[in-house]
PDB file of C-alpha atoms and ligand atoms in Angstrom:
ATOM      1  CA  MET B  11     232.047 101.125 148.691  1.00 61.00           C
ATOM      2  CA  ILE B  12     233.774  99.337 145.820  1.00 84.00           C
ATOM      3  CA  GLU B  13     233.618  95.593 146.473  1.00 96.00           C
ATOM      4  CA  ILE B  14     230.482  93.475 146.803  1.00 98.00           C
ATOM      5  CA  GLU B  15     230.681  89.791 147.692  1.00 98.00           C
ATOM      6  CA  THR B  16     227.910  87.278 147.029  1.00 98.00           C
ATOM      7  CA  GLU B  17     227.743  83.530 147.547  1.00 98.00           C
ATOM      8  CA  ARG B  18     229.637  82.737 144.318  1.00 98.00           C
ATOM      9  CA  LEU B  19     230.950  86.102 143.076  1.00 98.00           C
ATOM     10  CA  VAL B  20     233.011  89.137 143.878  1.00 98.00           C
ATOM     11  CA  LEU B  21     232.095  92.407 142.158  1.00 98.00           C
ATOM     12  CA  ARG B  22     235.116  94.667 142.245  1.00 98.00           C
ATOM     13  CA  ARG B  23     236.882  97.575 140.580  1.00 98.00           C
ATOM     14  CA  PHE B  24     238.312  96.847 137.110  1.00 98.00           C
ATOM     15  CA  ARG B  25     242.022  96.110 136.662  1.00 98.00           C
ATOM     16  CA  ILE B  26     244.026  96.588 133.474  1.00 98.00           C
ATOM     17  CA  ARG B  27     244.498  92.801 133.220  1.00 98.00           C
ATOM     18  CA  ASP B  28     240.714  92.396 132.894  1.00 98.00           C
ATOM     19  CA  ALA B  29     241.116  93.739 129.329  1.00 98.00           C
ATOM     20  CA  ALA B  30     241.854  90.319 127.778  1.00 98.00           C
ATOM     21  CA  PRO B  31     238.903  88.365 129.249  1.00 98.00           C
ATOM     22  CA  MET B  32     236.611  91.354 128.591  1.00 98.00           C
ATOM     23  CA  ALA B  33     237.691  91.533 124.923  1.00 98.00           C
ATOM     24  CA  ALA B  34     237.187  87.770 124.585  1.00 97.00           C
ATOM     25  CA  TYR B  35     233.536  87.847 125.629  1.00 97.00           C
ATOM     26  CA  ARG B  36     232.688  91.206 124.026  1.00 97.00           C
ATOM     27  CA  ASN B  37     234.052  89.952 120.688  1.00 96.00           C
ATOM     28  CA  ASP B  38     231.791  86.892 120.784  1.00 95.00           C
ATOM     29  CA  PRO B  39     229.048  87.607 118.194  1.00 92.00           C
ATOM     30  CA  ASP B  40     226.366  86.034 120.416  1.00 93.00           C
ATOM     31  CA  ILE B  41     227.317  88.300 123.310  1.00 95.00           C
ATOM     32  CA  ALA B  42     227.625  91.441 121.164  1.00 93.00           C
ATOM     33  CA  ARG B  43     224.381  90.867 119.231  1.00 91.00           C
ATOM     34  CA  TYR B  44     222.220  93.381 121.124  1.00 92.00           C
ATOM     35  CA  GLN B  45     224.978  95.688 122.317  1.00 89.00           C
ATOM     36  CA  ALA B  46     226.270  98.986 120.956  1.00 83.00           C
ATOM     37  CA  TRP B  47     229.968  98.213 121.399  1.00 85.00           C
ATOM     38  CA  PRO B  48     232.309  99.052 118.525  1.00 81.00           C
ATOM     39  CA  SER B  49     233.204  95.689 117.038  1.00 81.00           C
ATOM     40  CA  PRO B  50     235.733  94.113 117.017  1.00 90.00           C
ATOM     41  CA  LEU B  51     237.310  95.338 120.259  1.00 94.00           C
ATOM     42  CA  THR B  52     241.101  95.354 119.679  1.00 96.00           C
ATOM     43  CA  PRO B  53     243.515  94.466 122.521  1.00 96.00           C
ATOM     44  CA  GLU B  54     244.652  98.107 122.635  1.00 97.00           C
ATOM     45  CA  ALA B  55     241.091  99.452 122.806  1.00 97.00           C
ATOM     46  CA  ALA B  56     240.208  96.882 125.478  1.00 97.00           C
ATOM     47  CA  THR B  57     243.206  97.986 127.567  1.00 98.00           C
ATOM     48  CA  ASP B  58     242.187 101.638 127.231  1.00 98.00           C
ATOM     49  CA  GLN B  59     238.614 100.724 128.193  1.00 97.00           C
ATOM     50  CA  ALA B  60     239.741  98.702 131.234  1.00 98.00           C
ATOM     51  CA  ARG B  61     241.919 101.636 132.326  1.00 98.00           C
ATOM     52  CA  VAL B  62     238.982 104.045 132.075  1.00 98.00           C
ATOM     53  CA  TYR B  63     236.790 101.633 134.068  1.00 98.00           C
ATOM     54  CA  SER B  64     239.528 101.181 136.710  1.00 98.00           C
ATOM     55  CA  GLU B  65     239.553 104.926 137.382  1.00 97.00           C
ATOM     56  CA  GLN B  66     235.798 105.443 137.764  1.00 97.00           C
ATOM     57  CA  ASP B  67     234.240 106.512 141.072  1.00 97.00           C
ATOM     58  CA  PRO B  68     231.006 104.707 142.062  1.00 96.00           C
ATOM     59  CA  GLU B  69     229.912 107.596 144.276  1.00 96.00           C
ATOM     60  CA  GLN B  70     230.128 110.231 141.518  1.00 97.00           C
ATOM     61  CA  PRO B  71     227.470 110.738 138.818  1.00 98.00           C
ATOM     62  CA  GLY B  72     228.219 108.794 135.643  1.00 98.00           C
ATOM     63  CA  TRP B  73     229.081 105.180 134.906  1.00 98.00           C
ATOM     64  CA  PHE B  74     230.897 102.830 137.245  1.00 98.00           C
ATOM     65  CA  GLN B  75     231.708  99.432 135.766  1.00 98.00           C
ATOM     66  CA  TYR B  76     232.146  96.518 138.181  1.00 98.00           C
ATOM     67  CA  ALA B  77     234.242  93.533 137.095  1.00 98.00           C
ATOM     68  CA  ILE B  78     232.493  90.262 137.965  1.00 98.00           C
ATOM     69  CA  GLU B  79     234.867  87.635 139.344  1.00 98.00           C
ATOM     70  CA  LEU B  80     234.094  83.979 140.095  1.00 98.00           C
ATOM     71  CA  LYS B  81     235.059  83.096 143.648  1.00 98.00           C
ATOM     72  CA  ALA B  82     235.755  79.482 142.633  1.00 97.00           C
ATOM     73  CA  ASP B  83     238.814  80.264 140.475  1.00 97.00           C
ATOM     74  CA  ARG B  84     239.125  84.094 140.658  1.00 97.00           C
ATOM     75  CA  SER B  85     238.489  84.378 136.895  1.00 98.00           C
ATOM     76  CA  MET B  86     236.983  87.591 135.516  1.00 98.00           C
ATOM     77  CA  VAL B  87     233.741  86.536 133.840  1.00 98.00           C
ATOM     78  CA  GLY B  88     231.721  89.655 133.141  1.00 98.00           C
ATOM     79  CA  ASP B  89     230.950  93.239 133.940  1.00 98.00           C
ATOM     80  CA  LEU B  90     228.104  95.236 135.343  1.00 98.00           C
ATOM     81  CA  GLY B  91     227.684  98.993 134.826  1.00 98.00           C
ATOM     82  CA  VAL B  92     225.812 101.451 137.042  1.00 98.00           C
ATOM     83  CA  ASN B  93     225.115 104.930 135.679  1.00 98.00           C
ATOM     84  CA  LEU B  94     224.420 107.163 138.672  1.00 98.00           C
ATOM     85  CA  HIS B  95     222.322 110.196 137.756  1.00 98.00           C
ATOM     86  CA  ALA B  96     223.356 113.720 138.797  1.00 98.00           C
ATOM     87  CA  ASN B  97     220.718 113.702 141.580  1.00 97.00           C
ATOM     88  CA  ARG B  98     222.327 110.560 143.104  1.00 97.00           C
ATOM     89  CA  LEU B  99     218.825 109.127 143.571  1.00 98.00           C
ATOM     90  CA  GLN B 100     218.471 107.246 140.283  1.00 98.00           C
ATOM     91  CA  ALA B 101     220.659 104.955 138.225  1.00 98.00           C
ATOM     92  CA  ASP B 102     220.682 102.861 135.041  1.00 98.00           C
ATOM     93  CA  LEU B 103     222.024  99.320 134.900  1.00 98.00           C
ATOM     94  CA  GLY B 104     223.767  97.209 132.239  1.00 98.00           C
ATOM     95  CA  TYR B 105     225.514  93.803 132.451  1.00 98.00           C
ATOM     96  CA  THR B 106     227.328  91.142 130.465  1.00 98.00           C
ATOM     97  CA  LEU B 107     228.381  87.610 131.355  1.00 98.00           C
ATOM     98  CA  ALA B 108     230.909  85.440 129.478  1.00 98.00           C
ATOM     99  CA  PRO B 109     229.115  82.869 127.282  1.00 96.00           C
ATOM    100  CA  GLY B 110     230.264  79.650 128.974  1.00 95.00           C
ATOM    101  CA  LEU B 111     228.608  80.679 132.224  1.00 98.00           C
ATOM    102  CA  HIS B 112     225.069  81.438 131.123  1.00 98.00           C
ATOM    103  CA  GLY B 113     222.086  79.616 132.578  1.00 98.00           C
ATOM    104  CA  GLN B 114     223.459  79.243 136.122  1.00 98.00           C
ATOM    105  CA  GLY B 115     222.098  82.379 137.734  1.00 98.00           C
ATOM    106  CA  TYR B 116     225.406  84.252 137.970  1.00 98.00           C
ATOM    107  CA  ALA B 117     224.137  87.433 136.291  1.00 98.00           C
ATOM    108  CA  THR B 118     220.990  87.380 138.447  1.00 98.00           C
ATOM    109  CA  GLU B 119     223.172  87.022 141.555  1.00 98.00           C
ATOM    110  CA  ALA B 120     225.329  89.987 140.490  1.00 98.00           C
ATOM    111  CA  VAL B 121     222.386  92.226 139.584  1.00 98.00           C
ATOM    112  CA  ARG B 122     220.534  91.435 142.844  1.00 98.00           C
ATOM    113  CA  ALA B 123     223.630  92.261 144.903  1.00 97.00           C
ATOM    114  CA  VAL B 124     224.158  95.597 143.163  1.00 98.00           C
ATOM    115  CA  LEU B 125     220.472  96.510 143.459  1.00 98.00           C
ATOM    116  CA  ASP B 126     220.554  95.687 147.152  1.00 97.00           C
ATOM    117  CA  HIS B 127     223.610  97.906 147.585  1.00 97.00           C
ATOM    118  CA  LEU B 128     222.043 100.774 145.609  1.00 97.00           C
ATOM    119  CA  PHE B 129     218.742 100.708 147.477  1.00 97.00           C
ATOM    120  CA  ARG B 130     220.480 100.477 150.872  1.00 96.00           C
ATOM    121  CA  TRP B 131     222.550 103.475 149.766  1.00 96.00           C
ATOM    122  CA  GLY B 132     219.291 105.402 149.305  1.00 96.00           C
ATOM    123  CA  LEU B 133     218.455 105.278 145.621  1.00 98.00           C
ATOM    124  CA  HIS B 134     214.821 105.856 144.749  1.00 98.00           C
ATOM    125  CA  ARG B 135     214.754 104.130 141.379  1.00 98.00           C
ATOM    126  CA  VAL B 136     216.852 101.997 139.028  1.00 98.00           C
ATOM    127  CA  SER B 137     216.152 101.782 135.289  1.00 98.00           C
ATOM    128  CA  ALA B 138     217.311  99.383 132.592  1.00 98.00           C
ATOM    129  CA  GLU B 139     216.769  99.070 128.863  1.00 97.00           C
ATOM    130  CA  CYS B 140     217.184  96.152 126.521  1.00 96.00           C
ATOM    131  CA  ASP B 141     216.679  95.247 122.888  1.00 96.00           C
ATOM    132  CA  ALA B 142     213.181  93.795 122.610  1.00 97.00           C
ATOM    133  CA  ARG B 143     214.666  90.591 121.130  1.00 96.00           C
ATOM    134  CA  ASN B 144     217.054  90.093 124.053  1.00 97.00           C
ATOM    135  CA  THR B 145     214.914  87.540 125.894  1.00 98.00           C
ATOM    136  CA  PRO B 146     217.599  86.443 128.430  1.00 98.00           C
ATOM    137  CA  SER B 147     218.117  90.039 129.531  1.00 98.00           C
ATOM    138  CA  ALA B 148     214.375  90.773 129.791  1.00 98.00           C
ATOM    139  CA  ARG B 149     213.882  87.549 131.779  1.00 98.00           C
ATOM    140  CA  LEU B 150     216.700  88.502 134.137  1.00 98.00           C
ATOM    141  CA  LEU B 151     215.214  91.948 134.773  1.00 98.00           C
ATOM    142  CA  GLU B 152     211.762  90.501 135.441  1.00 98.00           C
ATOM    143  CA  ARG B 153     213.244  87.760 137.677  1.00 97.00           C
ATOM    144  CA  VAL B 154     214.801  90.347 139.991  1.00 97.00           C
ATOM    145  CA  GLY B 155     211.630  92.433 140.144  1.00 97.00           C
ATOM    146  CA  PHE B 156     211.828  95.084 137.423  1.00 98.00           C
ATOM    147  CA  ASP B 157     208.526  96.236 135.908  1.00 98.00           C
ATOM    148  CA  LEU B 158     208.178  96.528 132.147  1.00 98.00           C
ATOM    149  CA  GLU B 159     207.241 100.188 131.672  1.00 98.00           C
ATOM    150  CA  GLY B 160     207.170 100.548 127.924  1.00 98.00           C
ATOM    151  CA  ARG B 161     208.440  99.723 124.482  1.00 98.00           C
ATOM    152  CA  ARG B 162     209.970 102.292 122.167  1.00 98.00           C
ATOM    153  CA  PRO B 163     209.685 101.219 118.523  1.00 98.00           C
ATOM    154  CA  GLU B 164     212.912 101.531 116.510  1.00 97.00           C
ATOM    155  CA  PHE B 165     214.462 103.623 119.294  1.00 96.00           C
ATOM    156  CA  THR B 166     218.038 102.315 119.117  1.00 94.00           C
ATOM    157  CA  LEU B 167     220.384 102.304 116.117  1.00 92.00           C
ATOM    158  CA  ASN B 168     222.781  99.364 116.302  1.00 87.00           C
ATOM    159  CA  ILE B 169     226.081 100.863 115.137  1.00 83.00           C
ATOM    160  CA  ASN B 170     227.419  97.464 114.063  1.00 81.00           C
ATOM    161  CA  THR B 171     224.469  96.253 111.971  1.00 85.00           C
ATOM    162  CA  GLY B 172     222.758  99.511 111.001  1.00 90.00           C
ATOM    163  CA  GLU B 173     219.408  98.167 112.310  1.00 92.00           C
ATOM    164  CA  TRP B 174     216.861 100.292 114.152  1.00 95.00           C
ATOM    165  CA  THR B 175     215.653  98.135 117.025  1.00 95.00           C
ATOM    166  CA  ASP B 176     212.778  98.286 119.501  1.00 97.00           C
ATOM    167  CA  THR B 177     213.840  99.023 123.072  1.00 98.00           C
ATOM    168  CA  LEU B 178     212.131  97.700 126.208  1.00 98.00           C
ATOM    169  CA  LEU B 179     212.087 100.072 129.188  1.00 98.00           C
ATOM    170  CA  TYR B 180     212.271  98.614 132.691  1.00 98.00           C
ATOM    171  CA  GLY B 181     212.116 100.251 136.115  1.00 98.00           C
ATOM    172  CA  LEU B 182     212.386  99.204 139.748  1.00 98.00           C
ATOM    173  CA  LEU B 183     211.389 101.462 142.645  1.00 98.00           C
ATOM    174  CA  ALA B 184     212.990 101.208 146.075  1.00 97.00           C
ATOM    175  CA  SER B 185     209.511 100.712 147.540  1.00 96.00           C
ATOM    176  CA  ARG B 186     209.087  97.551 145.448  1.00 94.00           C
ATOM    177  CA  TRP B 187     212.553  96.075 146.040  1.00 94.00           C
ATOM    178  CA  GLN B 188     212.464  92.668 147.713  1.00 77.00           C
ATOM    179  CA  LYS B 189     215.619  92.270 149.761  1.00 65.00           C
ATOM    180  CA  PRO B 190     217.493  88.959 149.276  1.00 57.00           C
ATOM    181  CA  ALA B 191     217.125  86.570 152.227  1.00 55.00           C
ATOM    182  CA  VAL B 192     220.912  86.546 152.642  1.00 55.00           C
ATOM    183  CA  GLY B 193     222.313  89.966 151.844  1.00 55.00           C
ATOM    184  CA  PRO B 194     225.588  90.466 149.959  1.00 60.00           C
ATOM    185  CA  GLN B 195     228.629  91.462 152.021  1.00 62.00           C
ATOM    186  CA  GLU B 196     230.104  94.872 151.266  1.00 60.00           C
ATOM    187  CA  HIS B 197     233.721  95.898 151.821  1.00 60.00           C
TER     188      HIS B 197
HETATM  189  C1  COA J  94     221.894  89.036 129.723  1.00 68.79           C
HETATM  190  C2  COA J  94     222.713  87.865 130.242  1.00 68.79           C
HETATM  191  C3  COA J  94     223.702  88.345 131.298  1.00 68.79           C
HETATM  192  C4  COA J  94     221.754  86.842 130.856  1.00 68.79           C
HETATM  193  O1  COA J  94     222.496  85.666 131.136  1.00 68.79           O
HETATM  194  P1  COA J  94     221.753  84.408 131.827  1.00 68.79           P
HETATM  195  O2  COA J  94     222.735  83.333 131.952  1.00 68.79           O
HETATM  196  O3  COA J  94     220.460  84.143 131.136  1.00 68.79           O
HETATM  197  O4  COA J  94     221.382  84.991 133.271  1.00 68.79           O
HETATM  198  P2  COA J  94     221.759  84.338 134.663  1.00 68.79           P
HETATM  199  O5  COA J  94     223.238  84.135 134.754  1.00 68.79           O
HETATM  200  O6  COA J  94     221.131  85.153 135.699  1.00 68.79           O
HETATM  201  O7  COA J  94     221.091  82.895 134.593  1.00 68.79           O
HETATM  202  C5  COA J  94     219.684  82.799 134.561  1.00 68.79           C
HETATM  203  C6  COA J  94     219.294  81.483 133.970  1.00 68.79           C
HETATM  204  O8  COA J  94     219.902  80.458 134.739  1.00 68.79           O
HETATM  205  C7  COA J  94     218.888  79.675 135.396  1.00 68.79           C
HETATM  206  N1  COA J  94     219.406  79.442 136.751  1.00 68.79           N
HETATM  207  C8  COA J  94     220.077  78.328 137.123  1.00 68.79           C
HETATM  208  N2  COA J  94     220.477  78.434 138.390  1.00 68.79           N
HETATM  209  C9  COA J  94     220.043  79.637 138.849  1.00 68.79           C
HETATM  210  C10 COA J  94     220.148  80.315 140.096  1.00 68.79           C
HETATM  211  N3  COA J  94     220.813  79.771 141.129  1.00 68.79           N
HETATM  212  N4  COA J  94     219.591  81.549 140.218  1.00 68.79           N
HETATM  213  C11 COA J  94     218.940  82.113 139.186  1.00 68.79           C
HETATM  214  N5  COA J  94     218.818  81.505 137.965  1.00 68.79           N
HETATM  215  C12 COA J  94     219.362  80.275 137.800  1.00 68.79           C
HETATM  216  C13 COA J  94     217.634  80.517 135.351  1.00 68.79           C
HETATM  217  O9  COA J  94     216.470  79.706 135.347  1.00 68.79           O
HETATM  218  C14 COA J  94     217.799  81.251 134.046  1.00 68.79           C
HETATM  219  O10 COA J  94     217.463  80.463 132.936  1.00 68.79           O
HETATM  220  P3  COA J  94     216.182  80.854 132.042  1.00 68.79           P
HETATM  221  O11 COA J  94     216.326  82.290 131.639  1.00 68.79           O
HETATM  222  O12 COA J  94     216.285  79.884 130.919  1.00 68.79           O
HETATM  223  O13 COA J  94     215.018  80.651 132.946  1.00 68.79           O
HETATM  224  C15 COA J  94     223.502  87.179 129.088  1.00 68.79           C
HETATM  225  O14 COA J  94     222.574  86.705 128.145  1.00 68.79           O
HETATM  226  C16 COA J  94     224.492  88.089 128.406  1.00 68.79           C
HETATM  227  O15 COA J  94     225.584  88.355 128.909  1.00 68.79           O
HETATM  228  N6  COA J  94     224.122  88.570 127.193  1.00 68.79           N
HETATM  229  C17 COA J  94     225.011  89.413 126.402  1.00 68.79           C
HETATM  230  C18 COA J  94     225.078  90.832 126.919  1.00 68.79           C
HETATM  231  C19 COA J  94     223.708  91.450 126.997  1.00 68.79           C
HETATM  232  O16 COA J  94     222.896  91.337 126.097  1.00 68.79           O
HETATM  233  N7  COA J  94     223.479  92.147 128.130  1.00 68.79           N
HETATM  234  C20 COA J  94     222.213  92.793 128.411  1.00 68.79           C
HETATM  235  C21 COA J  94     222.132  94.098 127.792  1.00 68.79           C
HETATM  236  S1  COA J  94     220.539  94.850 128.084  1.00 68.79           S
END
């Protein structure tokens, strides 16, 4: 299952032409602040990255990166990564949304839809980490039901700034997942 449709979004496989919008938001300093991406992301590197994403398999262990597309105008506005563990019963989650679209619930909508898909598929647990200063990300995780499970002091080295940063650890068990009232449609 590759494509997930929600009320306002389509989450789909990456295409090479997603490289330009992806580079635009990943090169925004506000978006990159708490991320470990090499910065700046050149057009060539973005194309290579989009190609790698476009060839990933969501049913195999490892990362699968969904492109997030707005239904309203079909623009590519973010990405959401799922790292399936070798046991196919656990996964890690990461996400990014283009800056002009924050504060409208789009990332929450995307994360909820992917969680719903993963738990229906049979996953036991999903984990996520974020920089302890990344309040929007922590709020998103708590909004969709993740539990804060710990804080690792100076656990992550930011390759762009050289800072050691505290990392928040979040987890969500299948037994605690609250299904959305209207489920996403899968294709
Ligand atoms: C993390 C990130 C995706 C969160 O973006 P966001 O816009 O805060 O999240 P959402 O799109 O879900 O929007 C939620 C906000 O919209 C509001 N909102 C408005 N309409 C909403 C709706 N229909 N449903 C849910 N929330 C809605 C919420 O109240 C919330 O605002 P608040 O946090 O001030 O309470 C964004 O900050 C980002 O891309 N950051 C850069 C990359 C990054 O750090 N990723 C995380 C790595 S761990």
